[in-house]
Amino acid sequence: MTRDEIRELAAFQADETKGACALSFYFQPDPPQDRSHRREAIVAKDIVKQALKSAAAAGKNGSLHADLDRVLDLATNLRGSARGKAVFACSAQNFWKEYELPPHLGATQIYLQSQFQLKPLAALLGAQPALCVAVVDRQRARFFDLRLDDLRERGAIVHLLSRSGSSYGYNGYEGGHAERRVADEALRHFKAVSDRLLADYEKGIWERLIVGCQDANWPEFDSNLHPYVKHRLIGRFSADVASVSNEEIRDHAGVVLNQWITERASTKASEALDLAKSNGRGVSGLRRVLQALEAGEVQSMFLGENYSAQAVQCPNCGHLDAHLTPSCVACGKPTRELSDVCDAIIPIAIRRDIELFYLKDHTDLDRAGNIAALLRFRSDQRTGQIAAAS
Ligand SMILES: [Zn+2]
């Protein structure tokens, strides 16, 4: 799933005057230990059947019914699936997209709205970096790109070592000599891997790195990493290049990445809240966040996990307001009420490449109204210079 595809979803608008409806379906698989029960696939089918009933009751029998039937077919085949899944459909406008996703979608749900529901996707994306996973031992290295759930091998380096010292018989001198040669070869290999990582980083192929290697090899490899590369390293997992499967690589890297995103979200949210207090590059509370969003100041946004709030939006100029005013303060036209302001915020964040973080149990964010943002700059404090980050 690429950024462009996500932007396309965020920009989609169902033509309600023609009875069109944007259907979003998310499938959250059972945890591995429960997978044999196949509970989630049954839940998924029930949810779709319920939506079919409601649609029929509301007299929506045309294209929406066809979309729901197709989703029901798909849900029927999800038994035992280990991967998450998302479907975005609007056959009235010839739209059908399905994606495999990491199994961290919260819950299986279906949404029938005028725009696609992107919250589970946004929560998952957080600020997903372009990730390189390098799986390394003393003679081999494999390089992968990981984008959401999509793991692709980009290349490999192999420097087969000379036969190890022990196989040179029991002559102490010969053996020691051969061992030193093997150690030199391994060192050269690690340096070549490090050079390759640096070159790819400088070409912009990846932004963050995860390394998979055996614990015994880590100190030597780590000590040969270029400082720039080391600075972009977000974690490591234990793996044997010769035997690890692509699925294992994806799952191990996914765990490391999620942990990193969670920690980073918490640190950056605290930073935003501190800066909000000191009137710096941070704001908190819905009213201030919406203002900053409209001023194009927001770099990263932080939301409590279940954050939801009412707001109004102006269909004419797009102005969002936390005050539920009947007419737009910007242009005077009638506003419409949003039961959840997130439905408007998330597509804006996606369109503008604003990092979106959902946080669980962040006490300070909770106190600040469960919404905050880190700013690129503050327009009311600009001194004629455009901030570098903008
Ligand atoms: Zn307006």
Coordinates of C-alpha atoms and ligand atoms in Angstrom, one line a residue:
M1 CA 0.0 0.0 0.0
T2 CA 1.6 3.2 -1.1
R3 CA 1.1 6.8 0.1
D4 CA -0.6 7.6 -3.2
E5 CA -3.1 4.9 -2.7
I6 CA -3.9 6.1 0.8
R7 CA -4.3 9.7 -0.6
E8 CA -6.7 8.4 -3.3
L9 CA -8.8 6.8 -0.5
A10 CA -8.7 10.0 1.5
A11 CA -9.9 12.0 -1.5
F12 CA -12.8 9.7 -2.4
Q13 CA -16.3 11.2 -2.1
A14 CA -19.4 9.1 -2.7
D15 CA -22.1 11.0 -4.6
E16 CA -24.9 10.7 -2.1
T17 CA -27.3 12.5 -4.4
K18 CA -27.2 9.4 -6.6
G19 CA -27.5 7.1 -3.6
A20 CA -23.8 6.1 -3.7
C21 CA -22.1 4.9 -0.5
A22 CA -18.5 4.5 0.5
L23 CA -18.1 1.1 2.1
S24 CA -15.1 0.4 4.3
F25 CA -14.5 -3.0 5.8
Y26 CA -11.7 -4.0 8.2
F27 CA -10.9 -7.6 9.2
Q28 CA -9.0 -8.1 12.4
P29 CA -7.8 -11.8 12.7
D30 CA -7.8 -13.7 15.9
P31 CA -4.6 -13.8 18.0
P32 CA -2.5 -16.8 16.9
Q33 CA -3.4 -19.0 19.9
D34 CA -7.2 -18.6 19.1
R35 CA -6.9 -19.0 15.4
S36 CA -8.2 -22.6 15.3
H37 CA -11.5 -21.3 16.8
R38 CA -12.1 -19.1 13.7
R39 CA -14.2 -16.8 15.8
E40 CA -13.2 -13.6 13.9
A41 CA -14.3 -15.0 10.5
I42 CA -17.7 -15.7 12.0
V43 CA -17.9 -12.3 13.6
A44 CA -16.9 -10.8 10.2
K45 CA -19.7 -12.6 8.4
D46 CA -22.3 -11.5 11.1
I47 CA -21.2 -7.9 10.8
V48 CA -21.6 -7.9 7.0
K49 CA -25.0 -9.7 7.2
Q50 CA -26.2 -7.2 9.7
A51 CA -25.1 -4.4 7.4
L52 CA -27.0 -6.1 4.6
K53 CA -30.1 -6.2 6.7
S54 CA -29.8 -2.5 7.7
A55 CA -29.2 -1.5 4.1
A56 CA -32.3 -3.4 2.9
A57 CA -34.4 -1.9 5.7
A58 CA -33.2 1.6 4.6
G59 CA -34.3 0.7 1.0
K60 CA -30.6 0.7 -0.3
N61 CA -30.8 -2.3 -2.5
G62 CA -28.8 -1.3 -5.5
S63 CA -25.1 -1.0 -5.8
L64 CA -24.5 -1.0 -2.0
H65 CA -26.2 -4.4 -1.8
A66 CA -23.9 -5.7 -4.5
D67 CA -20.8 -4.4 -2.6
L68 CA -22.0 -6.0 0.6
D69 CA -22.6 -9.3 -1.1
R70 CA -19.1 -9.2 -2.4
V71 CA -17.7 -8.4 1.0
L72 CA -19.7 -11.2 2.5
D73 CA -18.1 -13.7 0.0
L74 CA -14.7 -12.4 1.0
A75 CA -15.4 -12.6 4.7
T76 CA -16.5 -16.2 4.2
N77 CA -13.0 -17.0 2.9
L78 CA -11.2 -15.3 5.8
R79 CA -11.3 -18.4 8.0
G80 CA -8.0 -18.9 9.8
S81 CA -6.4 -15.9 8.1
A82 CA -3.5 -14.5 10.0
R83 CA -3.4 -11.2 8.2
G84 CA -5.5 -8.2 8.6
K85 CA -7.6 -7.1 5.6
A86 CA -9.3 -3.9 4.4
V87 CA -11.8 -3.4 1.6
F88 CA -12.9 0.0 0.2
A89 CA -15.8 -0.2 -2.2
C90 CA -18.3 1.9 -4.0
S91 CA -19.5 0.1 -7.1
A92 CA -21.8 3.0 -8.0
Q93 CA -18.5 4.8 -8.8
N94 CA -16.7 1.7 -10.0
F95 CA -14.4 1.6 -7.0
W96 CA -13.1 -1.6 -5.3
K97 CA -9.8 -2.0 -3.5
E98 CA -8.6 -4.6 -1.1
Y99 CA -5.4 -4.6 1.0
E100 CA -3.6 -7.1 3.2
L101 CA -2.6 -5.4 6.3
P102 CA -0.7 -6.2 9.5
P103 CA -3.0 -7.8 12.1
H104 CA -3.3 -4.7 14.3
L105 CA -6.6 -3.2 13.2
G106 CA -8.3 -3.1 16.5
A107 CA -11.6 -4.8 15.6
T108 CA -13.5 -6.2 12.6
Q109 CA -15.8 -3.4 11.5
I110 CA -17.8 -2.2 8.5
Y111 CA -18.6 1.5 7.8
L112 CA -21.1 2.9 5.3
Q113 CA -20.5 6.6 4.9
S114 CA -20.0 9.3 2.3
Q115 CA -16.2 9.0 2.5
F116 CA -14.1 6.0 3.3
Q117 CA -13.4 5.4 7.0
L118 CA -9.7 5.6 7.4
K119 CA -9.2 5.8 11.2
P120 CA -8.1 2.1 11.6
L121 CA -5.7 2.6 8.7
A122 CA -4.5 5.9 10.0
A123 CA -3.9 4.4 13.5
L124 CA -2.0 1.6 11.9
L125 CA 0.1 3.8 9.7
G126 CA 1.0 6.2 12.5
A127 CA 4.2 7.6 11.1
Q128 CA 5.4 4.5 9.2
P129 CA 8.9 5.2 7.9
A130 CA 10.3 3.7 4.8
L131 CA 11.8 0.7 6.5
C132 CA 14.8 -1.4 5.6
V133 CA 15.2 -4.8 7.2
A134 CA 18.7 -6.2 6.9
V135 CA 19.2 -9.8 7.9
V136 CA 22.9 -10.5 8.4
D137 CA 25.4 -13.1 9.4
R138 CA 29.2 -13.4 9.0
Q139 CA 29.0 -14.2 5.3
R140 CA 25.6 -13.3 4.1
A141 CA 23.2 -10.3 4.1
R142 CA 19.7 -9.9 2.7
F143 CA 18.1 -6.5 2.4
F144 CA 14.3 -6.0 2.4
D145 CA 11.9 -3.1 2.1
L146 CA 9.0 -3.3 4.5
R147 CA 6.0 -1.1 3.7
L148 CA 3.1 -1.8 5.9
D149 CA 2.7 -5.5 5.5
D150 CA 4.5 -5.8 2.2
L151 CA 8.0 -7.3 2.5
R152 CA 10.1 -7.2 -0.6
E153 CA 13.7 -8.4 -1.0
R154 CA 15.8 -5.7 -2.6
G155 CA 19.2 -7.4 -2.8
A156 CA 21.8 -9.6 -1.1
I157 CA 25.5 -9.8 -0.4
V158 CA 27.3 -13.1 -0.1
H159 CA 31.0 -13.5 0.8
L160 CA 31.4 -17.1 1.5
L161 CA 34.0 -17.6 4.2
S162 CA 37.0 -19.9 3.7
R163 CA 36.6 -23.2 5.4
S164 CA 36.8 -22.6 9.2
G165 CA 40.0 -23.1 11.1
S166 CA 39.0 -26.4 12.7
S167 CA 38.8 -28.2 9.4
Y168 CA 42.5 -27.5 8.8
G169 CA 43.4 -30.4 11.1
Y170 CA 44.9 -30.2 14.5
N171 CA 48.0 -28.2 13.6
G172 CA 47.8 -25.3 16.0
Y173 CA 49.7 -22.9 13.8
E174 CA 47.6 -23.7 10.6
G175 CA 44.4 -23.6 12.6
G176 CA 45.1 -20.3 14.2
H177 CA 46.1 -18.8 10.9
A178 CA 42.9 -20.0 9.2
E179 CA 40.8 -18.6 12.0
R180 CA 42.4 -15.2 11.7
R181 CA 41.7 -15.3 7.9
V182 CA 38.1 -16.2 8.5
A183 CA 37.8 -13.3 11.0
D184 CA 39.3 -10.9 8.5
E185 CA 36.9 -12.1 5.9
A186 CA 33.9 -11.6 8.2
L187 CA 35.1 -8.1 9.1
R188 CA 35.4 -7.2 5.4
H189 CA 31.9 -8.6 4.9
F190 CA 30.4 -6.6 7.7
K191 CA 32.1 -3.4 6.3
A192 CA 30.7 -4.1 2.8
V193 CA 27.2 -4.6 4.3
S194 CA 27.5 -1.3 6.2
D195 CA 28.7 0.5 3.1
R196 CA 25.7 -0.8 1.2
L197 CA 23.3 0.3 3.9
L198 CA 24.9 3.8 3.9
A199 CA 24.7 4.1 0.1
D200 CA 21.1 3.0 0.0
Y201 CA 20.2 5.4 2.8
E202 CA 21.9 8.3 1.0
K203 CA 19.9 7.4 -2.1
G204 CA 16.7 7.8 -0.1
I205 CA 15.8 4.1 -0.4
W206 CA 15.1 3.8 3.3
E207 CA 14.6 6.1 6.4
R208 CA 14.8 3.6 9.3
L209 CA 16.6 0.3 9.8
I210 CA 15.9 -2.9 11.6
V211 CA 18.5 -5.6 11.8
G212 CA 18.0 -9.3 12.1
C213 CA 21.0 -11.3 13.2
Q214 CA 22.2 -13.9 15.7
D215 CA 23.0 -12.5 19.1
A216 CA 26.6 -13.7 18.8
N217 CA 27.2 -11.7 15.6
W218 CA 25.6 -8.5 16.8
P219 CA 28.4 -6.7 18.7
E220 CA 30.8 -7.1 15.7
F221 CA 28.3 -6.0 13.1
D222 CA 27.1 -3.1 15.3
S223 CA 30.7 -1.9 15.8
N224 CA 31.1 -1.7 12.0
L225 CA 28.0 0.3 11.2
H226 CA 28.5 3.8 10.0
P227 CA 27.3 6.4 12.5
Y228 CA 24.6 7.7 10.1
V229 CA 23.3 4.2 9.7
K230 CA 23.4 3.5 13.4
H231 CA 21.5 6.7 14.1
R232 CA 18.6 5.4 11.9
L233 CA 18.5 2.0 13.5
I234 CA 15.3 1.4 15.5
G235 CA 15.9 -2.1 16.7
R236 CA 17.1 -5.6 16.3
F237 CA 15.7 -9.1 16.4
S238 CA 17.4 -12.5 16.6
A239 CA 17.4 -14.5 13.4
D240 CA 19.5 -16.9 11.4
V241 CA 19.9 -15.8 7.8
A242 CA 20.1 -19.4 6.5
S243 CA 16.8 -20.5 8.0
V244 CA 14.5 -17.5 8.6
S245 CA 11.4 -17.3 6.4
N246 CA 10.1 -14.1 4.9
E247 CA 7.0 -14.4 7.1
E248 CA 9.1 -14.6 10.2
I249 CA 11.2 -11.5 9.1
R250 CA 8.0 -9.5 8.5
D251 CA 6.5 -10.5 11.9
H252 CA 9.7 -9.9 13.9
A253 CA 10.3 -6.5 12.2
G254 CA 6.6 -5.6 12.7
V255 CA 6.9 -6.1 16.5
V256 CA 10.1 -4.0 16.6
L257 CA 8.5 -1.3 14.5
N258 CA 5.3 -1.2 16.6
Q259 CA 7.2 -0.8 19.8
W260 CA 9.3 2.0 18.2
I261 CA 6.2 3.8 17.0
T262 CA 4.5 3.6 20.4
E263 CA 7.5 4.9 22.2
R264 CA 8.1 7.7 19.7
A265 CA 4.4 8.7 19.8
S266 CA 4.6 9.0 23.5
T267 CA 7.8 11.0 23.5
K268 CA 6.6 13.3 20.8
A269 CA 3.2 13.9 22.4
S270 CA 4.9 14.9 25.6
E271 CA 7.1 17.3 23.6
A272 CA 4.1 18.8 21.9
L273 CA 2.3 19.3 25.2
D274 CA 5.4 20.9 26.8
L275 CA 5.7 23.2 23.9
A276 CA 2.0 24.1 24.1
K277 CA 2.5 25.2 27.7
S278 CA 5.5 27.4 26.8
N279 CA 3.6 28.8 23.8
G280 CA 6.1 27.3 21.5
R281 CA 5.7 24.8 18.6
G282 CA 2.9 22.9 20.2
V283 CA -0.9 23.2 20.7
S284 CA -3.5 21.2 22.6
G285 CA -7.2 21.0 22.7
L286 CA -9.5 20.7 19.7
R287 CA -10.0 24.4 19.1
R288 CA -6.3 25.2 18.9
V289 CA -5.5 22.1 16.9
L290 CA -8.1 22.9 14.3
Q291 CA -6.8 26.5 14.0
A292 CA -3.3 25.2 13.5
L293 CA -4.5 22.7 11.0
E294 CA -6.2 25.4 8.9
A295 CA -3.1 27.6 9.1
G296 CA -1.0 24.7 7.7
E297 CA 1.2 24.7 10.8
V298 CA 0.8 21.1 11.9
Q299 CA 3.6 18.6 11.5
S300 CA 2.4 15.8 13.8
M301 CA -0.9 15.1 15.4
F302 CA -1.6 13.1 18.6
L303 CA -5.0 11.7 19.4
G304 CA -6.2 9.6 22.3
E305 CA -7.0 6.1 21.2
N306 CA -10.8 6.5 21.3
Y307 CA -10.9 10.3 20.7
S308 CA -14.1 11.6 19.1
A309 CA -15.7 15.0 19.3
Q310 CA -18.5 16.9 17.6
A311 CA -17.7 19.8 15.4
V312 CA -19.1 21.7 12.4
Q313 CA -17.7 21.9 8.9
C314 CA -18.6 24.5 6.2
P315 CA -19.4 22.7 3.0
N316 CA -18.6 25.9 1.1
C317 CA -15.1 26.8 2.3
G318 CA -14.2 23.7 4.3
H319 CA -13.7 25.6 7.6
L320 CA -13.8 23.3 10.7
D321 CA -15.0 24.7 14.0
A322 CA -15.1 23.2 17.5
H323 CA -18.0 25.6 18.3
L324 CA -21.2 24.2 16.9
T325 CA -22.2 27.4 15.1
P326 CA -25.0 27.3 12.5
S327 CA -23.2 29.5 10.1
C328 CA -19.5 29.5 9.1
V329 CA -17.4 32.2 10.8
A330 CA -15.2 32.4 7.8
C331 CA -17.7 32.8 5.0
G332 CA -21.2 33.0 6.6
K333 CA -22.6 30.0 4.8
P334 CA -24.6 27.3 6.7
T335 CA -22.4 24.7 8.4
R336 CA -23.1 21.0 8.8
E337 CA -22.6 19.0 12.0
L338 CA -20.0 16.3 12.2
S339 CA -20.7 13.6 14.8
D340 CA -17.0 12.9 14.8
V341 CA -14.5 15.5 13.9
C342 CA -11.9 12.7 13.1
D343 CA -13.9 12.0 9.9
A344 CA -12.7 15.4 8.7
I345 CA -9.3 15.5 10.3
I346 CA -7.9 12.2 9.1
P347 CA -8.3 12.8 5.4
I348 CA -6.7 16.2 5.8
A349 CA -3.8 14.7 7.7
I350 CA -3.3 12.0 5.0
R351 CA -3.5 14.6 2.1
R352 CA -0.9 16.8 3.8
D353 CA 1.5 14.1 5.0
I354 CA 0.9 15.0 8.6
E355 CA 2.1 12.3 11.0
L356 CA -0.8 10.9 12.9
F357 CA -0.3 9.1 16.2
Y358 CA -2.9 7.4 18.3
L359 CA -2.0 7.0 21.9
K360 CA -3.2 4.6 24.6
D361 CA -3.1 5.7 28.2
H362 CA -1.1 8.9 27.9
T363 CA -2.1 10.8 31.1
D364 CA -0.9 14.3 30.0
L365 CA -2.7 14.0 26.6
D366 CA -5.8 12.9 28.4
R367 CA -5.7 16.0 30.6
A368 CA -5.1 18.2 27.6
G369 CA -8.4 17.0 25.9
N370 CA -6.9 14.0 24.1
I371 CA -5.8 16.0 21.1
A372 CA -2.6 17.9 20.5
A373 CA -0.2 18.8 17.7
L374 CA 3.4 19.5 17.1
L375 CA 3.9 22.5 14.7
R376 CA 6.3 23.1 11.9
F377 CA 6.1 26.8 12.8
R378 CA 3.7 29.2 14.3
S379 CA 2.3 31.8 11.9
D380 CA 1.7 34.3 14.7
Q381 CA 5.4 34.1 15.6
R382 CA 7.0 34.2 12.2
T383 CA 9.5 36.8 11.6
G384 CA 9.5 36.9 7.9
Q385 CA 11.5 33.7 7.7
I386 CA 10.0 30.4 6.6
A387 CA 10.9 27.8 9.1
A388 CA 13.2 25.2 7.7
A389 CA 10.8 22.3 8.4
S390 CA 8.0 23.8 6.2
Ligands
ZN1 ZN -17.2 28.7 5.2

